[in-house]
Short mmCIF file of C-alpha atoms and ligand atoms in Angstrom, two decimals:
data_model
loop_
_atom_site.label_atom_id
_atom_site.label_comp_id
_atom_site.label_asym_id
_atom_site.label_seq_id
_atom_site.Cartn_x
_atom_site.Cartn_y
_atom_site.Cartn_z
CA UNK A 90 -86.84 -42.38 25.63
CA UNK A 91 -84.29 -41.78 22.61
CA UNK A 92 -85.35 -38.62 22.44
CA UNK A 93 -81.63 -36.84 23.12
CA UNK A 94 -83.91 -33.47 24.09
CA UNK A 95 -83.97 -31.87 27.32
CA UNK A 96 -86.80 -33.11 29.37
CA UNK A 97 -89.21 -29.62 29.88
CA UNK A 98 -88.42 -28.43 33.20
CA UNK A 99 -90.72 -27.63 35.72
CA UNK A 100 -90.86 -24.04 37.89
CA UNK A 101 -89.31 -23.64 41.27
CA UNK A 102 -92.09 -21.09 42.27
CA UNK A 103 -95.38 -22.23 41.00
CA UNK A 104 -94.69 -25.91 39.34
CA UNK A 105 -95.90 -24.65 35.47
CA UNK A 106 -94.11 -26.53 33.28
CA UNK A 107 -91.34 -23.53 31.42
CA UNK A 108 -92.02 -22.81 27.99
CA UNK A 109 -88.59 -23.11 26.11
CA UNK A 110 -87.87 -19.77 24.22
CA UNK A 111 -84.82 -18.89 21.95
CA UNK A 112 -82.42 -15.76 21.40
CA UNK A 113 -80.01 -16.04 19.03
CA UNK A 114 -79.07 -19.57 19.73
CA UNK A 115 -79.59 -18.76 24.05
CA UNK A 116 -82.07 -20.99 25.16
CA UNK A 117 -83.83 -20.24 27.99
CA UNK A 118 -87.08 -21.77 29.97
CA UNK A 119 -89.10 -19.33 31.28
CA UNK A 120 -92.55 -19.44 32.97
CA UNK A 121 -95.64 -18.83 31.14
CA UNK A 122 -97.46 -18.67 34.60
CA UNK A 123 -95.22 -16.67 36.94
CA UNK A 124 -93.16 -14.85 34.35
CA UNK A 125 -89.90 -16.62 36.60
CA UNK A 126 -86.83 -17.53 34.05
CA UNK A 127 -84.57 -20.47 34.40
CA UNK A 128 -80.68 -19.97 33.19
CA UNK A 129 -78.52 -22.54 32.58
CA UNK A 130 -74.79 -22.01 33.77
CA UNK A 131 -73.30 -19.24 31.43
CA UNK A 132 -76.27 -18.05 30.36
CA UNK A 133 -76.90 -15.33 32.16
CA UNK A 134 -73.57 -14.09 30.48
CA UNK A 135 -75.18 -14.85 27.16
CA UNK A 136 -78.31 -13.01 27.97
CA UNK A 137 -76.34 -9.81 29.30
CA UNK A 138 -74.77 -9.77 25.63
CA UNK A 139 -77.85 -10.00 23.78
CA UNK A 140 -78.73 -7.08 21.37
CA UNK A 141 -81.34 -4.33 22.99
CA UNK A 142 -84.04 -6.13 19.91
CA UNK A 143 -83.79 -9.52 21.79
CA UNK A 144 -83.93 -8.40 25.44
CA UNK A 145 -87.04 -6.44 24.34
CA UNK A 146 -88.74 -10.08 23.36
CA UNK A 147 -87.40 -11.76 26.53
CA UNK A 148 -88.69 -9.00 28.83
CA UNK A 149 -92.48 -8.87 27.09
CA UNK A 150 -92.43 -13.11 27.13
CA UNK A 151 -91.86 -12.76 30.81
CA UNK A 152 -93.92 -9.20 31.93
CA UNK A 153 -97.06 -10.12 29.59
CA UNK A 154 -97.97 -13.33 32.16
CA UNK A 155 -100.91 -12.75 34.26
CA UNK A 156 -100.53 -15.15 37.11
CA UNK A 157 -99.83 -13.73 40.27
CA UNK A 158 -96.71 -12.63 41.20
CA UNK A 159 -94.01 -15.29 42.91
CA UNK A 160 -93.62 -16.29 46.19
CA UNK A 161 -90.33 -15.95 47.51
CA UNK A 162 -88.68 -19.37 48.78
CA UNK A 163 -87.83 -19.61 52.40
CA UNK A 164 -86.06 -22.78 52.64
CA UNK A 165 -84.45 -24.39 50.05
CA UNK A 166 -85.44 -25.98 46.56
CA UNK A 167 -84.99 -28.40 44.41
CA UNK A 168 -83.15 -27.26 41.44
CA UNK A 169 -85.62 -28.02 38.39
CA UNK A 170 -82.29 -29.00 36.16
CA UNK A 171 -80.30 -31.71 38.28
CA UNK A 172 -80.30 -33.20 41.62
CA UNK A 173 -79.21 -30.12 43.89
CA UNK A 174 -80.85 -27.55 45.67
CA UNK A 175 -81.55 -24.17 45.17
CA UNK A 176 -80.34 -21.61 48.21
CA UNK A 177 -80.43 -17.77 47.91
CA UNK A 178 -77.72 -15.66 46.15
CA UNK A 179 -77.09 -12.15 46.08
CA UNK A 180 -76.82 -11.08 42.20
CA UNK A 181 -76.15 -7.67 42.12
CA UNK A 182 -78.91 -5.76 43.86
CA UNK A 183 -81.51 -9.03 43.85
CA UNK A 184 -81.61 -11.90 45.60
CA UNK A 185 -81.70 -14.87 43.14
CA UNK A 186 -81.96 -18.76 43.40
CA UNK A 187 -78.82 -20.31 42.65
CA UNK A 188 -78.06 -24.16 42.18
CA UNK A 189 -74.49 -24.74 43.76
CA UNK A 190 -74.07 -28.39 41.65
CA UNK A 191 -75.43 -27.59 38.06
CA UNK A 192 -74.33 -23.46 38.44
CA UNK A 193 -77.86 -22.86 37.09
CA UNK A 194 -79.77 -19.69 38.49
CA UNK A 195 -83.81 -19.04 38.56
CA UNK A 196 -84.55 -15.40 38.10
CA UNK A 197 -88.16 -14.20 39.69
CA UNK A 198 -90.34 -12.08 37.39
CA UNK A 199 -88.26 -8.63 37.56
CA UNK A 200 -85.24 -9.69 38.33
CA UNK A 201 -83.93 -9.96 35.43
CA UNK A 202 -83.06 -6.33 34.68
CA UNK A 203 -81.12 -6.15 38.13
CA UNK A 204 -79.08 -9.55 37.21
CA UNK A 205 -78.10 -8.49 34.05
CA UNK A 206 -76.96 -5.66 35.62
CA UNK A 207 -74.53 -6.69 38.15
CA UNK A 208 -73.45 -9.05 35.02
CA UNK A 209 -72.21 -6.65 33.04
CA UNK A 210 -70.58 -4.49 35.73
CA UNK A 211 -69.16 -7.75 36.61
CA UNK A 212 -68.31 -7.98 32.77
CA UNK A 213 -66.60 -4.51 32.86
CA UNK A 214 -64.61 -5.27 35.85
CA UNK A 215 -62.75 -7.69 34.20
CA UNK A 216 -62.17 -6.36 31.26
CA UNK A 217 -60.76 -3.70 33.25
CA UNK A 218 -58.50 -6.02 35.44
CA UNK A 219 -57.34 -7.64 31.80
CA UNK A 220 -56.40 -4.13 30.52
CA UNK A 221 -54.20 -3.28 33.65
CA UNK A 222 -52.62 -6.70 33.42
CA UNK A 223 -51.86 -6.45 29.94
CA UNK A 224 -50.59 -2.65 30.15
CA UNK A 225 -48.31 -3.78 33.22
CA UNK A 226 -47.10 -6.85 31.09
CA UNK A 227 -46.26 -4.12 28.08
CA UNK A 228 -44.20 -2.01 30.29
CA UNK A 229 -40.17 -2.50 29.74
CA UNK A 230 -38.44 -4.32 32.01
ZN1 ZN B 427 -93.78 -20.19 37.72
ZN1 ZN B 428 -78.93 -27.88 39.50
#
């Protein structure tokens, strides 16, 4: 195909093919069945910067799905993005699927709030560790 778009990518819990949904330029692929969300690397970041409007739209796109809840994985996955596998990461206080070759994470239905989260704490941490490096760096010698 010449088509230079991302082929539609297909859900680590229940196989639904993930509706593609934009937020100010984030693009995410979430599942209409499930309500799981696929995150490329960085965008988690992205999505824990997002204005309260936007989150608002992500969270009803994923809480409004009707299928039954996900499954969690017990073994290991192949990641719907590359060639890697999924294993389990700890993301704050949820345990999320993580791909250790493409950096891309799948977030179940309700995990989201929890991720984004530890993101921003993560986010404030090293801002933090920035401010005390630049306030020692300021100091006469
Ligand atoms: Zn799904
Ligand atoms: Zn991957």
């Amino acid at each position: 195909m010449s088509t230079s778009e991302t082929p539609s990518l297909s859900c680590v819990k229940c196989n639904s093919i993930l509706d593609r949904a934009t937020f100010e330029g984030l693009e995410v692929d979430l599942c209409p069945r499930c309500g799981g969300l696929w995150l490329d690397r960085g965008e988690i970041t992205r999505a824990a910067r997002l204005p309260e409007a936007e989150l608002m739209r992500l969270r009803s796109l994923l809480t409004d799905v009707g299928g039954p809840p996900p499954v969690p994985t017990d073994s290991s996955v192949p990641c719907p993005a590359c060639d890697g596998s999924l294993s389990e990461v700890v993301l704050g206080s949820v345990h999320v699927d993580y791909c250790g070759k493409c950096h891309g994470i799948f977030l179940d239905r309700g995990e989201l709030e929890e991720a984004l989260v530890a993101v921003r704490g993560r986010d404030k941490a090293a801002s933090l560790q920035q401010m005390v490096a630049a306030a020692a760096s300021a100091a006469p010698a």
